[in-house]
CSV table of C-alpha atoms in Angstrom, one decimal:
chain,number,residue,atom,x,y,z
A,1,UNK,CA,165.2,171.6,105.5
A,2,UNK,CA,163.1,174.6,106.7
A,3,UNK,CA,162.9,173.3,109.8
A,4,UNK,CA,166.5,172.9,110.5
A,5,UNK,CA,166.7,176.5,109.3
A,6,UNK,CA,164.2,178.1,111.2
A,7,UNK,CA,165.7,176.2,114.5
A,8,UNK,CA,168.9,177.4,113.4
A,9,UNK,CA,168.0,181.1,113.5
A,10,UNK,CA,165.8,181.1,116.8
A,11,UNK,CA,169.0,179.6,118.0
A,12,UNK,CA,171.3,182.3,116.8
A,13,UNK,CA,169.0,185.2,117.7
A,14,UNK,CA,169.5,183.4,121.2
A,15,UNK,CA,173.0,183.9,120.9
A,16,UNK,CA,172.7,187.8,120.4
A,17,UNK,CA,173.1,188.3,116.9
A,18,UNK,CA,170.7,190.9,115.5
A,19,UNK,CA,171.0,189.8,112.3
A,20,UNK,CA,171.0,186.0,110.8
A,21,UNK,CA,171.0,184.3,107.7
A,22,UNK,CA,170.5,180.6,107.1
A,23,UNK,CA,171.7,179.2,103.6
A,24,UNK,CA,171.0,175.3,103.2
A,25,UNK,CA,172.7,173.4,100.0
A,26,UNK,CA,172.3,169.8,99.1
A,27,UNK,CA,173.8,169.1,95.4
A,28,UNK,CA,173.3,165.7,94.2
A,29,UNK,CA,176.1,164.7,91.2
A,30,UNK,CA,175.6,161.5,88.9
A,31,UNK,CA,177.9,160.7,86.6
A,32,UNK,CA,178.4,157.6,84.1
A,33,UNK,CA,181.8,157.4,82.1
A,34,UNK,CA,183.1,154.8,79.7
A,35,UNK,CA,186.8,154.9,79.3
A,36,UNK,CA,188.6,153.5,76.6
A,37,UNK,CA,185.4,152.3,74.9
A,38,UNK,CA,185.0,149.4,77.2
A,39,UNK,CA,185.6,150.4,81.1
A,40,UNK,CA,181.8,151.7,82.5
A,41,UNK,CA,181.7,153.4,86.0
A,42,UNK,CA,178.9,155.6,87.7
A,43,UNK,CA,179.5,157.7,90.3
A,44,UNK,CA,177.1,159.4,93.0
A,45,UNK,CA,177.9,162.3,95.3
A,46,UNK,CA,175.9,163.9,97.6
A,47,UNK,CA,176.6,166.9,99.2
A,48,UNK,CA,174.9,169.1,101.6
A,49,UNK,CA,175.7,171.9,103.3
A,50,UNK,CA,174.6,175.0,105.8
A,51,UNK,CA,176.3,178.3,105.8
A,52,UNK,CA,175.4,181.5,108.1
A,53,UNK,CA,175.8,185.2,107.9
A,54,UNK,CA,175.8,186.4,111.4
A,55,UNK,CA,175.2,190.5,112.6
A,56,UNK,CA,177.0,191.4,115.7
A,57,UNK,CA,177.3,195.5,116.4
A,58,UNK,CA,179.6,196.4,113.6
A,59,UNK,CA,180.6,193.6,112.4
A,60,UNK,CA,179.2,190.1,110.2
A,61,UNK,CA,180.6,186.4,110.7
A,62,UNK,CA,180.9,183.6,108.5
A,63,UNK,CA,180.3,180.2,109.3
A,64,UNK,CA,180.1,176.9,107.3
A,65,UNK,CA,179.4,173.0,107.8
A,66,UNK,CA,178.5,170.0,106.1
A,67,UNK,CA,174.7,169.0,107.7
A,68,UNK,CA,175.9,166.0,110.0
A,69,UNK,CA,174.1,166.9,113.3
A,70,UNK,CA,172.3,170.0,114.2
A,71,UNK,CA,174.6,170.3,117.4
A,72,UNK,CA,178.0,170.8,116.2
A,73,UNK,CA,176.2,173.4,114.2
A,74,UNK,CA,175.0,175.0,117.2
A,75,UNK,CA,178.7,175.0,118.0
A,76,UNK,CA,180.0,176.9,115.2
A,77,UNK,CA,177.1,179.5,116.2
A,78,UNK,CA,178.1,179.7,119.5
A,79,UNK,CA,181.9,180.3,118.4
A,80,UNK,CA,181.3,182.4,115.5
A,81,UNK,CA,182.6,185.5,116.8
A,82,UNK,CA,185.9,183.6,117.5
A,83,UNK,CA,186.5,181.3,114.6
A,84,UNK,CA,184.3,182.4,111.6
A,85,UNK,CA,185.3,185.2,109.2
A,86,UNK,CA,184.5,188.4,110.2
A,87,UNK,CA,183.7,191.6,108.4
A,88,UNK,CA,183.1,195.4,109.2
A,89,UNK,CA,179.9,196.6,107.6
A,90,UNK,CA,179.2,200.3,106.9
A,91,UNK,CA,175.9,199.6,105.2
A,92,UNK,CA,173.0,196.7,105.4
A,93,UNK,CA,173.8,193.3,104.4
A,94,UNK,CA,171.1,191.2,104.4
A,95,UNK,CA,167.4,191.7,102.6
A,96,UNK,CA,165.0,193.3,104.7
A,97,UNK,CA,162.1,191.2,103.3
A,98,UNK,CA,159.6,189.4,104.6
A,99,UNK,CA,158.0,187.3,101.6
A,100,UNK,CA,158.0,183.6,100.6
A,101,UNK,CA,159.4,182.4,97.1
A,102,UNK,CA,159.6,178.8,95.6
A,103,UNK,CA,160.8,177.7,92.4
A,104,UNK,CA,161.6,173.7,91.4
A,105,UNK,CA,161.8,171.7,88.1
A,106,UNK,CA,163.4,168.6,88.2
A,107,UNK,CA,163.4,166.6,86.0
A,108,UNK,CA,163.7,162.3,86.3
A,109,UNK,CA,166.4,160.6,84.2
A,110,UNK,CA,166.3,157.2,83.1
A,111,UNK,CA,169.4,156.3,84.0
A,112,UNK,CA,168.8,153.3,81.4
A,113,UNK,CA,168.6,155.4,78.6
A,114,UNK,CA,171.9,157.4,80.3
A,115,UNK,CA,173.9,154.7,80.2
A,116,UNK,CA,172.7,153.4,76.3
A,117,UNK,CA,173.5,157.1,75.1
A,118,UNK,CA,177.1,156.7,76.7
A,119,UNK,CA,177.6,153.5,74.8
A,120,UNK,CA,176.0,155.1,71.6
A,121,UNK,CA,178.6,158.3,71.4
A,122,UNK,CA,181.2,156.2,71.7
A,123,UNK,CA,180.2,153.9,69.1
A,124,UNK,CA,179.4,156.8,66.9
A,125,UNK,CA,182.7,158.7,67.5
A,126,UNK,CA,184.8,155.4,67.0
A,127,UNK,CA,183.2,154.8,63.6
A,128,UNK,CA,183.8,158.3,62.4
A,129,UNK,CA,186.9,157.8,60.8
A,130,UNK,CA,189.1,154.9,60.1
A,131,UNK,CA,192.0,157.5,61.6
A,132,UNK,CA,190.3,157.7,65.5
A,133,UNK,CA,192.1,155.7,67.5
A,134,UNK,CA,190.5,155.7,70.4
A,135,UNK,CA,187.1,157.2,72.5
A,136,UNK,CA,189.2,158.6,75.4
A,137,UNK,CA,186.2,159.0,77.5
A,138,UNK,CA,182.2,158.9,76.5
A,139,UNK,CA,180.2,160.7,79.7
A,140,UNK,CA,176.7,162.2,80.6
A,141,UNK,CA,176.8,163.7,83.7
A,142,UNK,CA,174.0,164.8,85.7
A,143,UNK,CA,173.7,167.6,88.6
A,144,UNK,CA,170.4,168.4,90.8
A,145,UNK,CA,170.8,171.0,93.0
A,146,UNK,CA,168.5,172.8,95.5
A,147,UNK,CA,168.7,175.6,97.8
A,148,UNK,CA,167.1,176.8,100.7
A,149,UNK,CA,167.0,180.3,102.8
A,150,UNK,CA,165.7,181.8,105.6
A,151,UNK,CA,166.7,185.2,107.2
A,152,UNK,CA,165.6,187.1,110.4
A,153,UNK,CA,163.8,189.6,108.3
A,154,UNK,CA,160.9,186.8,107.5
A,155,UNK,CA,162.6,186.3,103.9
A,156,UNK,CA,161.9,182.1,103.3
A,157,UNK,CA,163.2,181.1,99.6
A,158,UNK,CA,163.3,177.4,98.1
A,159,UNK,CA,165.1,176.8,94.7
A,160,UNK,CA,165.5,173.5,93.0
A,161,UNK,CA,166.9,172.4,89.2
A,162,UNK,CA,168.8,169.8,87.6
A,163,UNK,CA,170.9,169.9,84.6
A,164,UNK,CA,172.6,167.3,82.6
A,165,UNK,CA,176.1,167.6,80.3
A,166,UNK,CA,177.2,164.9,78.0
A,167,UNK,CA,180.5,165.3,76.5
A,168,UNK,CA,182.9,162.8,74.4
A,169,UNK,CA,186.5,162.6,74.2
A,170,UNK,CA,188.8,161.0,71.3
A,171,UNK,CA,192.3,160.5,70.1
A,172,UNK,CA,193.0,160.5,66.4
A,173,UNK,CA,196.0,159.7,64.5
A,174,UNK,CA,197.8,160.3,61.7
A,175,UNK,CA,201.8,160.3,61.6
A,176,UNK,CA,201.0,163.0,64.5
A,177,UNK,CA,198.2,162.3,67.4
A,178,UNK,CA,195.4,164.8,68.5
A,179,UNK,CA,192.4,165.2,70.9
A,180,UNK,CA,188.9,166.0,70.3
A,181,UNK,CA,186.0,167.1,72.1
A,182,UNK,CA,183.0,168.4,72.2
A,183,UNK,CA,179.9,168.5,74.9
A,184,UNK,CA,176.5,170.0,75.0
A,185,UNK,CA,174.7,170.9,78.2
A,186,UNK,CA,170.4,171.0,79.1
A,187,UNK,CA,168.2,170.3,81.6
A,188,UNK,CA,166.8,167.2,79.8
A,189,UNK,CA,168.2,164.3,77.8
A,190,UNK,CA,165.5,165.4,75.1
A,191,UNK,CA,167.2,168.4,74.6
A,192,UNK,CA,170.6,166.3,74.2
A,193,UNK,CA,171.9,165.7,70.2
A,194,UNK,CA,174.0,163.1,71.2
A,195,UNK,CA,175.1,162.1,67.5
A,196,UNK,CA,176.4,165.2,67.0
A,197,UNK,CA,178.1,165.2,70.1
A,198,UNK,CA,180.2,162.1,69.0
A,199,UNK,CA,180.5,163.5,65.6
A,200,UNK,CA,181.8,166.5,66.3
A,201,UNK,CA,184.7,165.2,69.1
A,202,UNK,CA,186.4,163.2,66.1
A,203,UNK,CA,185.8,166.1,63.4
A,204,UNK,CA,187.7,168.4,66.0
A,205,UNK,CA,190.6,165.5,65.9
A,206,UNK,CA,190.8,165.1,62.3
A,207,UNK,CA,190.5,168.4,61.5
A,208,UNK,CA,194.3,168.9,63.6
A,209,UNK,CA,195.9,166.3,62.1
A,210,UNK,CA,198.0,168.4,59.6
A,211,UNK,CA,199.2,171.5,61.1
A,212,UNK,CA,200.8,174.4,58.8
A,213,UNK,CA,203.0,177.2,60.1
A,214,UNK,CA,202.2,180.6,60.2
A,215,UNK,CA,203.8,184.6,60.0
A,216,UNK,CA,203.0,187.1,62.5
A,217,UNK,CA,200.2,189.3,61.0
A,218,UNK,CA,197.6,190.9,61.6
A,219,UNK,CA,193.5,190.4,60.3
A,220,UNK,CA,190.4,189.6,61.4
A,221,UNK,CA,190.1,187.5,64.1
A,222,UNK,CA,186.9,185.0,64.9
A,223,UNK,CA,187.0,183.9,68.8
A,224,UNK,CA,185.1,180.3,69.1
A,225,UNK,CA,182.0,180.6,71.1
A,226,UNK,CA,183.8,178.1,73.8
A,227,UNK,CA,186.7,181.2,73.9
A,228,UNK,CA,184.8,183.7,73.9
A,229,UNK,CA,182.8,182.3,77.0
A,230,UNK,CA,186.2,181.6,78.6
A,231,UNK,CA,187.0,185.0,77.8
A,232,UNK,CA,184.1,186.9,79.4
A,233,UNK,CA,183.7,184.2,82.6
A,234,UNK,CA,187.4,185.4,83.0
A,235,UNK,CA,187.1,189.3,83.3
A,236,UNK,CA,183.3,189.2,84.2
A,237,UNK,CA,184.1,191.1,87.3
A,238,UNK,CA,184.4,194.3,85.2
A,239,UNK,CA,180.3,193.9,85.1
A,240,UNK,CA,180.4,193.9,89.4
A,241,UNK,CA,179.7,196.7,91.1
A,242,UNK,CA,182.0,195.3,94.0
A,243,UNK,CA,184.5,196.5,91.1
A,244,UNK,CA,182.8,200.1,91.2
A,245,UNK,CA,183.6,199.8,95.0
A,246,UNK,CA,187.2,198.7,94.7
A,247,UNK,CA,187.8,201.1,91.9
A,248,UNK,CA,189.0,197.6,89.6
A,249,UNK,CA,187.0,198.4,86.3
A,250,UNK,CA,187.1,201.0,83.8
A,251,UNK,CA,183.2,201.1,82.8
A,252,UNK,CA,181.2,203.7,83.5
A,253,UNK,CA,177.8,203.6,83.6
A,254,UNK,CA,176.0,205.2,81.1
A,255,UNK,CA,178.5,205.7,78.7
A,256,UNK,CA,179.7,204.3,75.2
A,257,UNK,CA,181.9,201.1,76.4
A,258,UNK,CA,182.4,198.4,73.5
A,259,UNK,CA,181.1,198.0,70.0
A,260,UNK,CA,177.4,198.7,69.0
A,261,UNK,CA,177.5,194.9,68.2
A,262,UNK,CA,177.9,194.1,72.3
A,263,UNK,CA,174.6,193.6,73.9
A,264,UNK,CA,175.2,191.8,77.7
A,265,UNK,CA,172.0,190.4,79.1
A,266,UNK,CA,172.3,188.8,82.7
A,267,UNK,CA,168.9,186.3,82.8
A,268,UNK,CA,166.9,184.0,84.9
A,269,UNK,CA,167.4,181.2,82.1
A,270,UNK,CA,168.9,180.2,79.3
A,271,UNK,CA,169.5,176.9,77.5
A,272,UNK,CA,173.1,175.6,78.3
A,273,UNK,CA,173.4,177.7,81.2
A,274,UNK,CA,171.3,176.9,84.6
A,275,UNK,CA,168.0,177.8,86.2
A,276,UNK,CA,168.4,181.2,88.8
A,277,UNK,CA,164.7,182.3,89.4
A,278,UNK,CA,166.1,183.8,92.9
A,279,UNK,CA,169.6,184.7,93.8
A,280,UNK,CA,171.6,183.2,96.8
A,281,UNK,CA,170.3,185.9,99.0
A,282,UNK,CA,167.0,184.7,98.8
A,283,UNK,CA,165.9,187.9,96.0
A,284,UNK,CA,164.0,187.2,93.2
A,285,UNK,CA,165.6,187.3,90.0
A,286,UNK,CA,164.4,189.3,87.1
A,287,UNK,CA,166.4,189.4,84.0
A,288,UNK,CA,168.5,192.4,83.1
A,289,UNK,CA,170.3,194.3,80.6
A,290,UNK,CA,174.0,195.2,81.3
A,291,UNK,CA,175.1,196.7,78.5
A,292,UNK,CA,173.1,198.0,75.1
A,293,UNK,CA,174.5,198.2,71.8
A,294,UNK,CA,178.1,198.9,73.4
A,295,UNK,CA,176.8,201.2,76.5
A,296,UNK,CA,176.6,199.9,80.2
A,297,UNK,CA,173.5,200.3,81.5
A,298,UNK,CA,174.2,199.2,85.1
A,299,UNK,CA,176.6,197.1,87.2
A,300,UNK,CA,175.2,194.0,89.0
A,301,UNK,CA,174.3,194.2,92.5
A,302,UNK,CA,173.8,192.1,95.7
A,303,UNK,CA,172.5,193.3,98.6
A,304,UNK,CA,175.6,194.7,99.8
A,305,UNK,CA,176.6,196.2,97.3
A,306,UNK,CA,173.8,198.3,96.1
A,307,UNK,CA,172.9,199.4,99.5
A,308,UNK,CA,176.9,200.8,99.5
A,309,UNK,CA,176.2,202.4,96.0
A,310,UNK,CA,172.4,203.6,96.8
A,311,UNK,CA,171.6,201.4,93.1
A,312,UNK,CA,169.0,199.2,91.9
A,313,UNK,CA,169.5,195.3,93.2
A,314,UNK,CA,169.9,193.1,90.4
A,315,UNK,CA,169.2,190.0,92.3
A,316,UNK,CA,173.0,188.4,91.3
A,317,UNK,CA,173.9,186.8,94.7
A,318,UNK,CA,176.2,184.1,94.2
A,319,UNK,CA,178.0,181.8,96.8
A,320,UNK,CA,179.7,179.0,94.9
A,321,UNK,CA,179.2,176.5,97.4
A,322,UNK,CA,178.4,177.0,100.8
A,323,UNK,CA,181.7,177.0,102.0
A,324,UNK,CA,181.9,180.6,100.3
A,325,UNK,CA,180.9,184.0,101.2
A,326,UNK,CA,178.6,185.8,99.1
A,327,UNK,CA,180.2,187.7,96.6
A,328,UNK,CA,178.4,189.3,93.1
A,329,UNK,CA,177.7,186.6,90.2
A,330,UNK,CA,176.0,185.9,87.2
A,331,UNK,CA,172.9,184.5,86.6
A,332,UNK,CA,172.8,183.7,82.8
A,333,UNK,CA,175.2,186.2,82.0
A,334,UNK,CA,175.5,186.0,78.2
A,335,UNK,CA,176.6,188.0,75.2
A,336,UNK,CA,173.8,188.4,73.0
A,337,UNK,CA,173.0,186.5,70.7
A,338,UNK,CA,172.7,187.8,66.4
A,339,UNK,CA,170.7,185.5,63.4
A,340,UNK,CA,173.9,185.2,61.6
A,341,UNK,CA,175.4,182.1,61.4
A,342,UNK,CA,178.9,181.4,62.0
A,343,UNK,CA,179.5,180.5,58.6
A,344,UNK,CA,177.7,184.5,57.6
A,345,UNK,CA,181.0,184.9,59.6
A,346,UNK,CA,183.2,183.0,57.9
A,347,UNK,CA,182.0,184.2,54.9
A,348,UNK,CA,182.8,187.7,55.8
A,349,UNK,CA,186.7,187.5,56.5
A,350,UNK,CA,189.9,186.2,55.4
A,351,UNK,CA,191.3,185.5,58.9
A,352,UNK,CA,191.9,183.7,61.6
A,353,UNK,CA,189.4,181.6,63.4
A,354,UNK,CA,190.4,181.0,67.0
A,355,UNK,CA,189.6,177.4,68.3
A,356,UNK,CA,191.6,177.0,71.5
A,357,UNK,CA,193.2,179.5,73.7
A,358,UNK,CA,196.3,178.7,76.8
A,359,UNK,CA,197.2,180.9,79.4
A,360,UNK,CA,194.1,183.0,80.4
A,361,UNK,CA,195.1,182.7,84.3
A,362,UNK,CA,198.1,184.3,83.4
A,363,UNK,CA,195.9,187.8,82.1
A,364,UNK,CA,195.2,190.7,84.3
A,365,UNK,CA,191.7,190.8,85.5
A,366,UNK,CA,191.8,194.6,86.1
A,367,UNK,CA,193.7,196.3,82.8
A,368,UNK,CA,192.0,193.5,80.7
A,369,UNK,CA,195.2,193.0,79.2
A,370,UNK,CA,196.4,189.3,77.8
A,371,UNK,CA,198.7,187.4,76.6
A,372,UNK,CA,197.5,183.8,74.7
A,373,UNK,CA,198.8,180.5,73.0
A,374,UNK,CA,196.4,179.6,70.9
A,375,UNK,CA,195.4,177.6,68.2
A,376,UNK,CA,193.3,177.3,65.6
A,377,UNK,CA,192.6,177.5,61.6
A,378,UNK,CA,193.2,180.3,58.7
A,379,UNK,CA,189.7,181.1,56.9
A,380,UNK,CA,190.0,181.9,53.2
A,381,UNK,CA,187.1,182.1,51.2
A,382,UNK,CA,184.7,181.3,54.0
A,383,UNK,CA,186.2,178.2,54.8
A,384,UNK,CA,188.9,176.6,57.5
A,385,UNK,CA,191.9,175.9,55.0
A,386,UNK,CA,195.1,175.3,57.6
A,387,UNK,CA,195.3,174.3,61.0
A,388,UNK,CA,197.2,177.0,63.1
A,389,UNK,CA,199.2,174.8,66.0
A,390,UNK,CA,201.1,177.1,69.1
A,391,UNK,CA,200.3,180.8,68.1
A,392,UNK,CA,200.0,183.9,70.0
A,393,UNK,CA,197.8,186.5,70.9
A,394,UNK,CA,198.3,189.4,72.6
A,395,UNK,CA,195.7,192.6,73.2
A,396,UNK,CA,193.1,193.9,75.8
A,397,UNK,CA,189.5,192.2,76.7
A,398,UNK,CA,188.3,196.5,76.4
A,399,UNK,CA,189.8,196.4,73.7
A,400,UNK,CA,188.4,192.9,71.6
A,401,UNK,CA,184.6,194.1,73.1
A,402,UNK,CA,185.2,197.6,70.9
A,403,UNK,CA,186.5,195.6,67.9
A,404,UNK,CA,183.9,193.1,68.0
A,405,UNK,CA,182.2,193.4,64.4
A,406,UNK,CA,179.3,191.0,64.3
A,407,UNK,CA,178.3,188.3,66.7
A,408,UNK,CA,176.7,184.8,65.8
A,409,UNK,CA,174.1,182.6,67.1
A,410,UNK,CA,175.7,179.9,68.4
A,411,UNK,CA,175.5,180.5,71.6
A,412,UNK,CA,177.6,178.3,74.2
A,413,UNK,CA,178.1,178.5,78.1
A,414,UNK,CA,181.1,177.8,80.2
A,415,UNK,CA,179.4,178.1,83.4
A,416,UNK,CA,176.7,180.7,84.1
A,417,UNK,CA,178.7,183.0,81.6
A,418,UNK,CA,177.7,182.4,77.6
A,419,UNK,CA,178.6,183.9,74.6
A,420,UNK,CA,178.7,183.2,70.4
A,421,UNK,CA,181.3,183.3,68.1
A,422,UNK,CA,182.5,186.9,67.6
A,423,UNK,CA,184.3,188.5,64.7
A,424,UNK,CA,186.9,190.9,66.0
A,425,UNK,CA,189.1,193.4,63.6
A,426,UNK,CA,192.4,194.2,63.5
A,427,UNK,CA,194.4,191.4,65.8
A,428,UNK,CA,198.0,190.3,65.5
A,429,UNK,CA,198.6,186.6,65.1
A,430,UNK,CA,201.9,185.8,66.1
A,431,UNK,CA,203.8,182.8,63.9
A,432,UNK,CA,207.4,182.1,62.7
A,433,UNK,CA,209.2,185.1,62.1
């Protein structure tokens, strides 16, 4: 793919563009499903994909297309100052480097052994409990992905890394009918439990099967790690400094922001998450601390954006996909993780432990400020006693980060962004009235 990249920028430096950009893609997806216990399928997408940043005078275009043939490409260069998405730029945009970087680890499955661990979790999950009904859906799906990038500068990067998620599905019932679910991500099937996988989907069903009502009150709240990834993927643009820029974040840096218990760390890798060694600008990535015991210590950066802010680059380049402009994006962005347990949690409240959350489109990225369904179960005496169906909760993401007590160590990733379960003081449950 170098090749096609380096043709690709003598050809737009032929076209009078000062400065160029080439970003390759190809993303390869497997995935092998059984529905219903007895309907197998696999899947296979391949995807690949060239996108260009293009410097003109004053201004940068955008142009994107799936890698069919190198011509039509040579098109979209030749048009790009009529059809792609333009920009004014005040400041540099691309890395002025001129330096080599290559990172791969991929890693064969046995596609085999895939297909026997499908069949195994939803064995496992069917035989739980005489009250699961049925294994919705029993997957393991599997992602390789690799990346290449050349600019005009001399800057030639190569990243390549596979992952794998397996995740089961399941319908229990008793007088009422719920789901289940669970999944667990790596970037081996060694580091897959898939037992517990299986396990765990039909415990989550069982445990719904008799809901209680609630009253409004207020206590100690514990967000799952699944919500409270949700959460912080959701208003992680308070951590971009293209935030800073558009004045859409109340952090400042150097200053007290959350709870002593916060610590952010934005890294190269972490298990659950994916492999970023360099960013989508081509800029090695070296792992970073946002925010320390509750104070920020810096926004992250892209190219762009620390050049407009005179700040440190953090190397957090993100495209998601190459049909995307480059915009600033976590690595492993993750809250950091405590030794307790998050039964030490349960242990320390009587309170509300918060399973499943609705209706986080519907918050406002910029005041932080939310409005939830949720459900999930009353903890009394360090243990889930009553399932919680169709509460509310209403308060600020500033606000839960300050109120955050202790974190656990079950860390869990929705994306690039993870976090652990977190105890969090003083929220109102909303119930019957």
């Amino acid at each position: 793919m170098f090749e096609l990249a380096e043709r690709l920028l003598d050809y737009s430096k032929s076209k009078g563009f000062s400065q160029c950009e080439i970003y390759i893609e190809k993303i390869l997806e497997k995935s092998f499903d059984l529905k219903n216990e007895t309907d197998f399928s696999k899947g296979l997408t391949e995807t690949i994909g060239v996108a260009l940043r293009l410097v003109k005078g004053k201004f940068v275009f955008f142009v994107n297309s799936t890698v069919n043939d190198e011509k039509s490409i040579e098109r979209l260069i030749d048009n790009a100052s009529s059809i792609g998405f333009s920009k004014k730029i005040d400041v540099q945009i691309l890395p002025q480097l001129n330096e080599e970087l290559s990172f791969s680890e991929i890693n064969l499955f046995d596609e085999t052994k895939i297909k026997d661990a499908v069949y195994e979790m939803s064995s496992i999950a069917k035989n739980a409990d005489k009250r699961i009904q049925n294994v919705k859906s029993s997957s393991i799906n599997t992602i390789e992905k690799h990346i290449w990038l050349m600019n005009s500068y001399g800057l030639k990067s190569h990243q390549a890394y596979n992952t794998v998620d397996a995740q089961v599905s399941v319908l229990a019932k008793d007088k009422i009918e719920e789901i289940g679910w669970y999944d667990q991500k790596g970037f081996s099937l060694d580091e897959i439990d898939f037992e517990n996988i299986a396990k765990t989907a039909s415990i989550r069903a069982i445990e719904k099967l008799s809901p209680s009502s609630f009253s409004t009150k207020k206590l100690s709240v514990i967000l799952s790690n699944e919500v409270m990834s949700y959460m912080l993927r959701y208003f992680f643009n308070i951590f971009s400094a293209q935030s800073v820029i558009d004045k859409t974040t109340k952090l400042e840096l150097g200053k007290r922001a959350f709870s002593s218990s916060i610590s952010i760390i934005d890294d190269i890798f972490a298990k659950g998450g994916i492999k970023f060694f360099v960013d989508e600008e081509g800029i090695k990535k070296t792992p970073t601390i946002v925010v320390e015991n509750g104070e920020l210590k810096t926004f992250l950066h892209n190219t762009y954006t620390s050049n407009k802010l005179k700040s440190q680059n953090t190397a957090n380049a993100r495209r998601y996909g190459f049909v995307n402009p480059i915009k600033v994006g976590p690595a492993n962005f993750y809250l950091k993780p405590t030794d307790k347990s998050l039964q030490d949690l349960f242990d320390s409240i009587d309170g509300f432990y918060i399973t499943e959350i609705m209706g986080m489109h519907m918050a406002n990225p910029v005041s932080g400020d939310f409005s939830l369904g949720v459900n999930g179960f009353l903890i009394e005496s360090g243990q889930k006693t009553h399932y919680i169906k169709a509460s509310t909760f209403s308060d600020n993401f500033y606000n839960i980060l300050n109120k955050t007590m202790a974190v656990a160590n079950d860390l869990y990733f929705t994306g690039s962004v993870g976090s652990p379960s977190v105890w969090v003081a003083d929220c109102v449950i909303g119930g019957e009235n």
